[in-house]
Short mmCIF file of C-alpha atoms in Angstrom, two decimals:
data_model
loop_
_atom_site.label_atom_id
_atom_site.label_comp_id
_atom_site.label_asym_id
_atom_site.label_seq_id
_atom_site.Cartn_x
_atom_site.Cartn_y
_atom_site.Cartn_z
CA UNK H 1 0.11 -0.10 -0.06
CA UNK H 2 1.29 3.55 -1.17
CA UNK H 3 2.33 5.75 1.89
CA UNK H 4 0.18 8.83 2.60
CA UNK H 5 1.42 12.01 2.32
CA UNK H 6 3.80 13.27 3.45
CA UNK H 7 6.03 10.10 2.97
CA UNK H 8 7.04 10.73 -0.14
CA UNK H 9 8.34 14.18 1.04
CA UNK H 10 10.52 12.52 3.59
CA UNK H 11 12.14 10.14 1.23
CA UNK H 12 13.41 13.35 -0.70
CA UNK H 13 14.54 14.87 2.30
CA UNK H 14 16.58 11.90 3.24
CA UNK H 15 17.82 11.14 -0.12
CA UNK H 16 19.28 14.56 -0.54
CA UNK H 17 21.39 13.83 2.47
CA UNK H 18 24.10 16.67 2.90
CA UNK H 19 22.62 18.29 -0.46
CA UNK H 20 21.43 21.72 0.15
CA UNK H 21 17.78 22.25 0.09
CA UNK H 22 16.71 25.29 1.40
CA UNK H 23 18.80 28.82 1.66
CA UNK H 24 17.57 31.48 3.92
CA UNK H 25 19.58 34.44 5.44
CA UNK H 26 23.00 33.24 4.41
CA UNK H 27 22.26 29.46 5.36
CA UNK H 28 22.71 27.13 3.49
CA UNK H 29 20.56 23.93 5.10
CA UNK H 30 20.62 20.30 3.30
CA UNK H 31 18.07 17.58 3.36
CA UNK H 32 19.34 15.58 6.51
CA UNK H 33 19.31 18.94 8.53
CA UNK H 34 15.93 20.03 7.42
CA UNK H 35 14.34 15.78 8.01
CA UNK H 36 16.28 16.06 11.64
CA UNK H 37 13.82 19.37 12.56
CA UNK H 38 10.77 17.66 11.01
CA UNK H 39 11.48 14.72 13.25
CA UNK H 40 11.98 17.12 16.56
CA UNK H 41 8.55 19.06 15.38
CA UNK H 42 6.58 16.00 14.79
CA UNK H 43 7.94 13.97 18.12
CA UNK H 44 6.85 17.78 20.18
CA UNK H 45 3.59 17.41 18.54
CA UNK H 46 3.12 13.77 19.66
CA UNK H 47 4.20 14.66 23.00
CA UNK H 48 1.22 16.81 23.29
CA UNK H 49 -0.74 14.84 22.06
CA UNK H 50 -1.79 16.06 18.36
CA UNK H 51 -2.46 13.65 15.69
CA UNK H 52 -5.31 12.27 13.82
CA UNK H 53 -8.34 13.86 14.20
CA UNK H 54 -6.78 17.14 15.15
CA UNK H 55 -6.82 20.74 14.02
CA UNK H 56 -3.28 22.49 13.51
CA UNK H 57 -3.40 26.34 12.68
CA UNK H 58 0.63 27.15 11.36
CA UNK H 59 0.95 30.67 11.36
CA UNK H 60 4.48 30.84 9.73
CA UNK H 61 6.76 32.63 7.25
CA UNK H 62 9.12 31.04 5.14
CA UNK H 63 12.38 29.83 7.08
CA UNK H 64 13.45 26.21 7.08
CA UNK H 65 12.01 25.58 10.50
CA UNK H 66 8.60 26.51 8.81
CA UNK H 67 8.75 24.02 6.25
CA UNK H 68 9.89 21.60 8.65
CA UNK H 69 6.76 22.87 10.64
CA UNK H 70 4.53 21.86 7.62
CA UNK H 71 5.66 18.62 7.12
CA UNK H 72 5.78 17.84 10.59
CA UNK H 73 2.18 18.54 11.05
CA UNK H 74 1.29 16.15 8.23
CA UNK H 75 3.03 13.65 9.38
CA UNK H 76 1.50 13.02 12.64
CA UNK H 77 -1.65 13.22 10.65
CA UNK H 78 -3.05 16.57 11.86
CA UNK H 79 -5.97 18.75 10.08
CA UNK H 80 -3.74 21.43 8.85
CA UNK H 81 -4.62 24.93 8.50
CA UNK H 82 -2.49 27.87 6.89
CA UNK H 83 -3.15 31.36 8.18
CA UNK H 84 -2.60 33.45 5.56
CA UNK H 85 -1.56 37.03 6.06
CA UNK H 86 -4.06 39.78 5.56
CA UNK H 87 -6.83 38.54 7.41
CA UNK H 88 -9.07 41.10 9.99
CA UNK H 89 -8.99 39.96 13.99
CA UNK H 90 -12.52 39.19 12.76
CA UNK H 91 -12.34 37.16 9.97
CA UNK H 92 -8.71 35.17 11.79
CA UNK H 93 -10.70 34.30 14.88
CA UNK H 94 -13.73 32.97 13.18
CA UNK H 95 -11.64 30.97 10.88
CA UNK H 96 -9.70 29.44 13.74
CA UNK H 97 -13.14 29.14 15.46
CA UNK H 98 -14.83 27.29 12.69
CA UNK H 99 -12.01 25.28 11.86
CA UNK H 100 -11.89 23.44 15.38
CA UNK H 101 -8.28 24.14 15.67
CA UNK H 102 -6.46 22.41 18.40
CA UNK H 103 -3.31 23.97 18.40
CA UNK H 104 -1.32 26.74 16.74
CA UNK H 105 2.16 26.44 16.08
CA UNK H 106 3.50 30.29 15.32
CA UNK H 107 7.15 31.59 14.23
CA UNK H 108 5.56 35.04 15.63
CA UNK H 109 4.40 34.75 19.12
CA UNK H 110 3.16 38.31 19.03
CA UNK H 111 1.06 38.25 15.93
CA UNK H 112 -0.55 34.49 17.78
CA UNK H 113 -1.78 35.71 21.00
CA UNK H 114 -5.02 34.28 22.52
CA UNK H 115 -7.29 37.78 21.42
CA UNK H 116 -6.79 36.79 17.89
CA UNK H 117 -8.66 33.04 18.55
CA UNK H 118 -11.54 34.94 20.73
CA UNK H 119 -10.74 32.70 23.41
CA UNK H 120 -7.89 32.48 26.28
CA UNK H 121 -7.74 28.58 26.31
CA UNK H 122 -6.40 28.53 22.85
CA UNK H 123 -2.79 27.04 23.02
CA UNK H 124 -0.14 28.56 21.10
CA UNK H 125 3.08 26.84 20.38
CA UNK H 126 6.45 27.94 19.72
CA UNK H 127 8.19 26.33 16.63
CA UNK H 128 11.87 27.29 18.34
CA UNK H 129 9.95 25.26 21.77
CA UNK H 130 8.93 22.46 19.28
CA UNK H 131 12.56 22.64 17.68
CA UNK H 132 13.67 21.78 20.91
CA UNK H 133 12.41 18.49 21.19
CA UNK H 134 14.82 15.02 21.63
CA UNK H 135 16.10 13.75 17.70
CA UNK H 136 16.12 10.03 18.12
CA UNK H 137 17.48 9.77 13.85
CA UNK H 138 14.90 7.90 12.71
CA UNK H 139 12.80 8.16 10.05
CA UNK H 140 9.35 9.84 10.92
CA UNK H 141 6.26 7.47 11.27
CA UNK H 142 3.81 8.81 9.17
CA UNK H 143 0.13 8.70 10.69
CA UNK H 144 -2.00 10.02 8.23
CA UNK H 145 -5.19 7.98 7.28
CA UNK H 146 -6.30 8.49 3.69
CA UNK H 147 -9.81 9.71 4.48
CA UNK H 148 -8.82 11.52 7.26
CA UNK H 149 -8.80 15.31 6.07
CA UNK H 150 -5.70 16.63 5.62
CA UNK H 151 -6.11 20.22 5.06
CA UNK H 152 -8.55 22.94 5.30
CA UNK H 153 -8.00 26.11 2.05
CA UNK H 154 -9.45 29.43 2.97
CA UNK H 155 -10.67 30.85 -0.35
CA UNK H 156 -11.31 33.66 1.44
CA UNK H 157 -12.89 36.31 3.73
CA UNK H 158 -15.50 38.11 1.50
CA UNK H 159 -18.79 36.46 3.16
CA UNK H 160 -17.20 37.97 6.73
CA UNK H 161 -15.68 34.73 7.55
CA UNK H 162 -13.19 32.21 5.13
CA UNK H 163 -14.87 29.39 3.69
CA UNK H 164 -12.61 26.16 3.73
CA UNK H 165 -12.17 23.71 1.04
CA UNK H 166 -11.39 20.44 2.88
CA UNK H 167 -8.76 17.99 1.06
CA UNK H 168 -8.37 14.38 2.24
CA UNK H 169 -4.86 12.86 2.24
CA UNK H 170 -5.92 10.39 -0.14
CA UNK H 171 -5.92 13.56 -2.51
CA UNK H 172 -2.80 15.27 -1.57
CA UNK H 173 -1.12 11.40 -1.82
CA UNK H 174 -2.72 11.29 -5.61
CA UNK H 175 -1.60 14.62 -6.53
CA UNK H 176 0.84 14.86 -9.39
CA UNK H 177 3.50 16.81 -7.59
CA UNK H 178 6.02 14.74 -5.72
CA UNK H 179 5.85 12.16 -9.12
CA UNK H 180 7.80 12.94 -12.04
CA UNK H 181 6.88 10.16 -13.81
CA UNK H 182 3.01 11.41 -13.81
CA UNK H 183 4.19 14.98 -14.68
CA UNK H 184 2.08 16.65 -17.50
CA UNK H 185 4.41 18.09 -19.98
CA UNK H 186 4.15 21.70 -19.19
CA UNK H 187 5.05 21.30 -15.51
CA UNK H 188 7.92 18.51 -16.90
CA UNK H 189 8.63 21.68 -18.91
CA UNK H 190 8.21 24.23 -15.58
CA UNK H 191 9.93 22.04 -13.27
CA UNK H 192 13.32 21.54 -15.35
CA UNK H 193 13.99 25.30 -14.54
CA UNK H 194 13.35 25.32 -10.90
CA UNK H 195 16.99 25.08 -9.52
CA UNK H 196 16.73 27.79 -7.68
CA UNK H 197 12.89 29.04 -6.58
CA UNK H 198 12.31 31.70 -4.79
CA UNK H 199 9.82 31.35 -2.25
CA UNK H 200 8.24 34.29 0.10
CA UNK H 201 4.69 35.04 1.91
CA UNK H 202 4.58 31.60 4.11
CA UNK H 203 5.25 28.23 3.24
CA UNK H 204 1.79 27.19 4.60
CA UNK H 205 -0.20 28.40 1.79
CA UNK H 206 -1.15 26.05 -0.78
CA UNK H 207 0.61 27.49 -4.08
CA UNK H 208 4.10 28.16 -2.00
CA UNK H 209 3.84 24.75 -0.74
CA UNK H 210 2.68 22.63 -3.81
CA UNK H 211 5.70 24.78 -6.11
CA UNK H 212 7.85 24.15 -2.42
CA UNK H 213 7.60 20.30 -2.93
CA UNK H 214 8.09 20.43 -7.04
CA UNK H 215 11.41 22.01 -6.72
CA UNK H 216 12.16 19.13 -4.40
CA UNK H 217 11.28 16.55 -6.29
CA UNK H 218 12.98 17.86 -9.32
CA UNK H 219 16.15 18.03 -7.26
CA UNK H 220 16.47 22.08 -6.87
CA UNK H 221 17.09 24.39 -4.09
CA UNK H 222 14.42 26.86 -2.39
CA UNK H 223 15.48 30.26 -1.41
CA UNK H 224 13.90 32.50 0.69
CA UNK H 225 12.75 35.82 0.33
CA UNK H 226 13.17 38.36 2.98
CA UNK H 227 11.65 40.88 2.23
CA UNK H 228 9.99 39.43 -1.17
CA UNK H 229 10.86 42.82 -3.25
CA UNK H 230 10.96 42.42 -6.37
CA UNK H 231 12.96 42.24 -8.67
CA UNK H 232 15.96 42.74 -6.13
CA UNK H 233 15.24 39.69 -4.21
CA UNK H 234 15.35 37.90 -7.69
CA UNK H 235 18.72 38.91 -8.56
CA UNK H 236 20.20 38.99 -4.87
CA UNK H 237 19.34 35.17 -5.34
CA UNK H 238 19.86 34.43 -8.09
CA UNK H 239 16.79 32.90 -8.68
CA UNK H 240 15.52 30.87 -11.30
CA UNK H 241 11.91 30.76 -10.74
CA UNK H 242 9.41 32.09 -8.30
CA UNK H 243 5.38 32.30 -8.57
CA UNK H 244 3.67 35.92 -8.71
CA UNK H 245 0.33 37.55 -9.06
CA UNK H 246 -1.18 39.34 -12.14
CA UNK H 247 -0.64 42.37 -9.88
CA UNK H 248 3.21 41.62 -8.96
CA UNK H 249 3.97 41.00 -12.96
CA UNK H 250 2.10 44.31 -13.85
CA UNK H 251 4.40 45.96 -11.30
CA UNK H 252 7.95 44.11 -12.20
CA UNK H 253 7.15 44.62 -15.67
CA UNK H 254 7.06 48.59 -14.91
CA UNK H 255 10.23 48.63 -12.58
CA UNK H 256 12.06 47.03 -15.17
CA UNK H 257 11.23 48.83 -18.23
CA UNK H 258 12.34 52.18 -16.26
CA UNK H 259 14.87 50.44 -14.68
CA UNK H 260 16.55 46.90 -15.88
CA UNK H 261 18.13 44.34 -13.64
CA UNK H 262 19.73 41.62 -14.27
CA UNK H 263 17.76 39.20 -14.13
CA UNK H 264 19.82 36.30 -15.89
CA UNK H 265 19.40 33.35 -14.27
CA UNK H 266 14.77 33.81 -13.88
CA UNK H 267 13.77 31.29 -16.26
CA UNK H 268 10.08 30.65 -14.61
CA UNK H 269 7.49 33.31 -13.26
CA UNK H 270 4.38 30.87 -12.65
CA UNK H 271 1.46 33.71 -12.47
CA UNK H 272 -1.44 32.44 -11.12
CA UNK H 273 -4.69 33.09 -8.77
CA UNK H 274 -6.33 35.71 -11.73
CA UNK H 275 -6.45 36.21 -15.79
CA UNK H 276 -3.35 37.17 -17.34
CA UNK H 277 -4.66 39.83 -20.20
CA UNK H 278 -2.84 38.60 -23.68
CA UNK H 279 -1.75 42.52 -24.03
CA UNK H 280 -0.03 41.64 -20.52
CA UNK H 281 1.34 38.32 -21.45
CA UNK H 282 3.04 40.09 -24.22
CA UNK H 283 4.58 42.45 -22.81
CA UNK H 284 5.75 40.65 -19.98
CA UNK H 285 7.37 38.26 -22.63
CA UNK H 286 8.92 42.01 -24.43
CA UNK H 287 10.86 42.88 -21.10
CA UNK H 288 11.93 39.10 -19.15
CA UNK H 289 11.34 37.26 -22.15
CA UNK H 290 10.17 33.48 -22.33
CA UNK H 291 9.83 32.78 -19.05
CA UNK H 292 5.94 33.47 -18.16
CA UNK H 293 4.19 30.08 -17.24
CA UNK H 294 0.37 31.00 -16.66
CA UNK H 295 -1.76 28.31 -14.12
CA UNK H 296 -5.18 28.11 -13.65
CA UNK H 297 -6.52 25.71 -10.90
CA UNK H 298 -8.77 26.53 -7.95
CA UNK H 299 -8.96 26.08 -4.45
CA UNK H 300 -11.29 22.84 -4.88
CA UNK H 301 -9.16 21.59 -7.93
CA UNK H 302 -5.86 22.13 -7.04
CA UNK H 303 -3.73 22.75 -10.82
CA UNK H 304 -6.27 22.44 -13.84
CA UNK H 305 -4.17 23.88 -16.87
CA UNK H 306 -0.93 25.25 -17.53
CA UNK H 307 0.00 27.65 -20.22
CA UNK H 308 4.23 27.30 -21.50
CA UNK H 309 5.78 30.63 -22.72
CA UNK H 310 5.29 28.55 -26.32
CA UNK H 311 1.44 28.73 -25.95
CA UNK H 312 -0.58 31.26 -27.49
CA UNK H 313 -1.07 34.76 -25.14
CA UNK H 314 -4.34 33.92 -23.37
CA UNK H 315 -4.42 30.52 -23.69
CA UNK H 316 -4.20 28.18 -20.39
CA UNK H 317 -2.38 24.78 -22.43
CA UNK H 318 -3.84 21.82 -22.79
CA UNK H 319 -5.08 20.68 -19.85
CA UNK H 320 -3.48 17.18 -18.36
CA UNK H 321 -7.28 16.56 -16.46
CA UNK H 322 -10.47 15.23 -17.34
CA UNK H 323 -12.22 18.73 -17.96
CA UNK H 324 -15.18 18.92 -19.90
CA UNK H 325 -17.04 22.43 -21.08
CA UNK H 326 -20.71 21.93 -20.65
CA UNK H 327 -23.65 23.80 -22.27
CA UNK H 328 -27.27 25.03 -20.26
CA UNK H 329 -27.95 21.38 -21.18
CA UNK H 330 -25.39 20.17 -18.97
CA UNK H 331 -23.82 18.17 -21.77
CA UNK H 332 -20.38 18.81 -23.17
CA UNK H 333 -19.99 21.09 -26.38
CA UNK H 334 -18.47 21.07 -29.50
CA UNK H 335 -14.55 22.38 -29.52
CA UNK H 336 -15.23 26.33 -30.00
CA UNK H 337 -18.18 26.76 -27.75
CA UNK H 338 -18.65 28.75 -24.94
CA UNK H 339 -19.73 26.35 -21.80
CA UNK H 340 -19.70 25.90 -18.15
CA UNK H 341 -16.10 24.29 -17.07
CA UNK H 342 -16.03 21.22 -15.17
CA UNK H 343 -12.75 19.20 -13.96
CA UNK H 344 -12.21 16.36 -12.47
CA UNK H 345 -8.96 16.19 -10.51
CA UNK H 346 -6.45 13.68 -8.59
CA UNK H 347 -6.24 16.31 -5.55
CA UNK H 348 -9.74 17.84 -5.92
CA UNK H 349 -11.14 18.56 -2.55
CA UNK H 350 -14.08 16.76 -0.86
CA UNK H 351 -16.57 19.51 0.41
CA UNK H 352 -16.52 23.01 2.46
CA UNK H 353 -16.02 22.03 6.18
CA UNK H 354 -18.87 22.57 8.15
CA UNK H 355 -20.89 23.80 5.13
CA UNK H 356 -22.03 20.88 3.66
CA UNK H 357 -24.84 22.77 1.77
CA UNK H 358 -22.35 24.72 0.01
CA UNK H 359 -20.49 21.51 -1.37
CA UNK H 360 -23.80 20.03 -3.47
CA UNK H 361 -23.50 23.69 -5.19
CA UNK H 362 -19.73 22.58 -6.59
CA UNK H 363 -19.17 18.84 -6.27
CA UNK H 364 -21.35 17.38 -8.63
CA UNK H 365 -20.88 13.54 -9.18
CA UNK H 366 -17.17 13.50 -9.12
CA UNK H 367 -17.28 16.46 -10.84
CA UNK H 368 -16.22 20.23 -9.54
CA UNK H 369 -18.25 22.83 -11.19
CA UNK H 370 -15.65 25.50 -11.52
CA UNK H 371 -18.23 28.14 -12.40
CA UNK H 372 -16.01 29.17 -14.95
CA UNK H 373 -17.06 29.84 -18.60
CA UNK H 374 -14.38 28.86 -21.22
CA UNK H 375 -13.74 26.83 -24.88
CA UNK H 376 -11.50 24.72 -25.97
CA UNK H 377 -9.78 24.84 -29.43
CA UNK H 378 -9.47 22.38 -31.72
CA UNK H 379 -5.52 21.86 -30.45
CA UNK H 380 -6.92 20.95 -27.19
CA UNK H 381 -6.52 24.06 -25.89
CA UNK H 382 -8.15 26.26 -22.78
CA UNK H 383 -9.50 29.61 -23.29
CA UNK H 384 -11.55 31.66 -20.59
CA UNK H 385 -14.14 33.96 -21.39
CA UNK H 386 -15.92 34.87 -17.77
CA UNK H 387 -17.28 33.38 -14.89
CA UNK H 388 -21.06 32.32 -13.46
CA UNK H 389 -20.48 33.74 -10.40
CA UNK H 390 -19.89 37.21 -9.11
CA UNK H 391 -16.36 37.41 -8.11
CA UNK H 392 -13.51 39.87 -7.80
CA UNK H 393 -10.08 38.39 -7.95
CA UNK H 394 -7.60 40.59 -6.32
CA UNK H 395 -4.20 38.83 -5.50
CA UNK H 396 -5.06 35.94 -6.08
CA UNK H 397 -7.95 35.68 -3.74
CA UNK H 398 -11.70 35.11 -4.70
CA UNK H 399 -14.01 37.55 -3.04
CA UNK H 400 -17.32 37.25 -3.39
CA UNK H 401 -19.12 40.77 -4.72
CA UNK H 402 -22.57 39.97 -2.83
CA UNK H 403 -21.42 40.69 0.29
CA UNK H 404 -19.62 43.54 -0.54
CA UNK H 405 -22.61 44.89 -2.26
CA UNK H 406 -25.07 44.24 0.83
CA UNK H 407 -22.64 46.60 2.75
CA UNK H 408 -22.44 49.35 0.84
CA UNK H 409 -26.23 49.75 0.64
CA UNK H 410 -26.02 49.60 4.28
CA UNK H 411 -24.76 53.39 3.95
CA UNK H 412 -27.07 56.14 4.46
CA UNK H 413 -25.89 58.01 1.03
CA UNK H 414 -26.79 54.48 -1.16
CA UNK H 415 -30.13 53.86 -2.46
CA UNK H 416 -28.12 50.76 -4.74
CA UNK H 417 -24.99 49.07 -5.00
CA UNK H 418 -23.48 46.85 -7.55
CA UNK H 419 -19.96 45.73 -8.56
CA UNK H 420 -18.35 44.13 -10.72
CA UNK H 421 -14.38 43.34 -11.34
CA UNK H 422 -11.98 45.50 -13.19
CA UNK H 423 -8.09 44.86 -14.70
CA UNK H 424 -6.24 46.46 -12.37
CA UNK H 425 -2.66 46.65 -12.72
CA UNK H 426 -1.41 46.48 -9.37
CA UNK H 427 -3.77 43.14 -7.95
CA UNK H 428 -5.14 41.68 -11.16
CA UNK H 429 -8.42 42.55 -10.66
CA UNK H 430 -10.44 45.21 -7.94
CA UNK H 431 -13.47 46.26 -6.80
CA UNK H 432 -15.45 48.80 -9.15
CA UNK H 433 -18.97 50.02 -7.67
CA UNK H 434 -21.88 51.57 -9.40
CA UNK H 435 -23.57 53.31 -7.16
CA UNK H 436 -27.74 54.64 -7.02
CA UNK H 437 -27.18 57.73 -5.22
CA UNK H 438 -30.32 58.05 -1.91
CA UNK H 439 -32.20 61.07 -2.37
CA UNK H 440 -30.61 64.01 -2.04
CA UNK H 441 -27.26 62.15 -0.47
CA UNK H 442 -23.57 62.64 -3.08
CA UNK H 443 -22.06 58.88 -2.44
CA UNK H 444 -18.11 59.55 -1.25
CA UNK H 445 -15.35 56.53 -2.48
CA UNK H 446 -13.16 57.48 0.47
CA UNK H 447 -16.19 56.82 3.21
CA UNK H 448 -17.53 53.84 1.27
CA UNK H 449 -13.54 51.97 0.94
CA UNK H 450 -13.66 52.74 4.82
CA UNK H 451 -16.79 51.13 5.57
CA UNK H 452 -15.92 47.99 3.38
CA UNK H 453 -12.43 47.79 4.94
CA UNK H 454 -13.58 48.14 8.40
CA UNK H 455 -15.49 44.91 8.23
CA UNK H 456 -14.38 42.87 4.62
CA UNK H 457 -10.97 43.81 4.57
CA UNK H 458 -8.92 46.05 2.28
CA UNK H 459 -8.79 44.21 -1.14
CA UNK H 460 -12.92 44.14 -0.96
CA UNK H 461 -12.85 47.91 -0.72
CA UNK H 462 -14.03 49.39 -3.97
CA UNK H 463 -11.42 50.79 -5.56
CA UNK H 464 -13.75 53.67 -7.98
CA UNK H 465 -17.18 54.70 -8.10
CA UNK H 466 -19.26 55.48 -10.66
CA UNK H 467 -22.81 56.67 -9.71
CA UNK H 468 -25.60 55.86 -11.83
CA UNK H 469 -29.55 56.84 -11.67
CA UNK H 470 -30.47 53.54 -12.42
CA UNK H 471 -29.45 49.83 -12.71
CA UNK H 472 -29.52 48.34 -16.59
CA UNK H 473 -31.46 45.01 -16.52
CA UNK H 474 -31.42 41.99 -18.34
CA UNK H 475 -34.30 40.21 -20.43
CA UNK H 476 -34.84 38.87 -17.10
CA UNK H 477 -35.19 41.65 -14.90
CA UNK H 478 -32.32 40.96 -13.11
CA UNK H 479 -28.98 43.76 -13.04
CA UNK H 480 -26.43 43.77 -15.70
CA UNK H 481 -23.41 43.48 -14.69
CA UNK H 482 -22.11 42.75 -18.41
CA UNK H 483 -23.06 46.29 -19.33
CA UNK H 484 -21.54 47.92 -16.56
CA UNK H 485 -18.36 46.31 -16.73
CA UNK H 486 -18.65 47.41 -20.52
CA UNK H 487 -19.00 50.58 -19.27
CA UNK H 488 -15.87 51.03 -17.10
#
């Protein structure tokens, strides 16, 4: 029987031996050393009774100790909850409470006090303290069970409380990331360029961890940027690869046009999180060369498809997973015809933690309904054309427009509010609010921004405001957001 995740990660670290697998603040950390740290953290967690059925929140940075803590939490078979930066206190407290967190492991003690969780009983464990455990030198025992939930991946906090997609250990074990023999062609090409992968933010994130593990499987080195300034960090660390949002890519291209930097080692930038406009892709290629890979996936699915630098700008390459473009009848449509995208991936989620009613809308008969619109061309390449749901993707995070609209409508100067996504050079997409003023009132953008930022977070706050007399309607009498978007 195949050992469950993260058994393959432990094998990679063991096989690396004295080879450097991580560089951080001038330190070179070998596979043997990283495996030893993983053993100590896993042993310390077990001593505290943490194992299958327990939830461990991770509030971590990007050092090698952080990676050891992530792998250790999976090794003991816990339900892992990565806490991403940027959440409001309200959102973080709700996330920890609703995920049923038993302990929090952190290398940032000042950011993980009991007040953040809304309860004084929460058990906060210092990563330094866990690393002080004894090391017996034996390979850690993997306690994961296939049907146990391995991690909760939070989609966004736009509803006030982040929604958590659950992924089992069986799904994480089935993922292609750690199995070179199963790499799709685009991933194989990408892996060949990941000699030195620049990591930043937090290794507890879905995207950063998976690309980091791909780097280890490809025999590369993780190099941590602290701080993650671009293009400086790419040049300082001689990075051959990194992951980047559309907004960061736009800022990088702009910076390089005004002040060129030596990025001669760079061979791959993986753009993910939101659509990359064809013109922006061409501009990036002109400035950076043939290094841009454009990935398409969702929290619920993992990677669905990836375009290489050789693919036409705007396309997402040939999907290596089961994918159907379905029409209104629910049946697949011919190539070139727009429809809704349904997929099946080896590592897809199994539902939403604590909210089974939402899972039925997305996880349908073994398929995942992406709620994205697109088509396949005659060569099998995937092209996106829109969405069936009202969302804005800001810096690779999905935010639903409904909560923003309802909050704006509470403002005394607003009679009606409708929100659409608009392209934004800084964040990929941003919130544009169309507002019908209340009688005798004139809404002010700064006031509306402050209202939304205080409750839903800065990413949900409108960056643009358009006052309208009335909202255009579709033939069915619903607000016509396509017309609003075309007017931006």
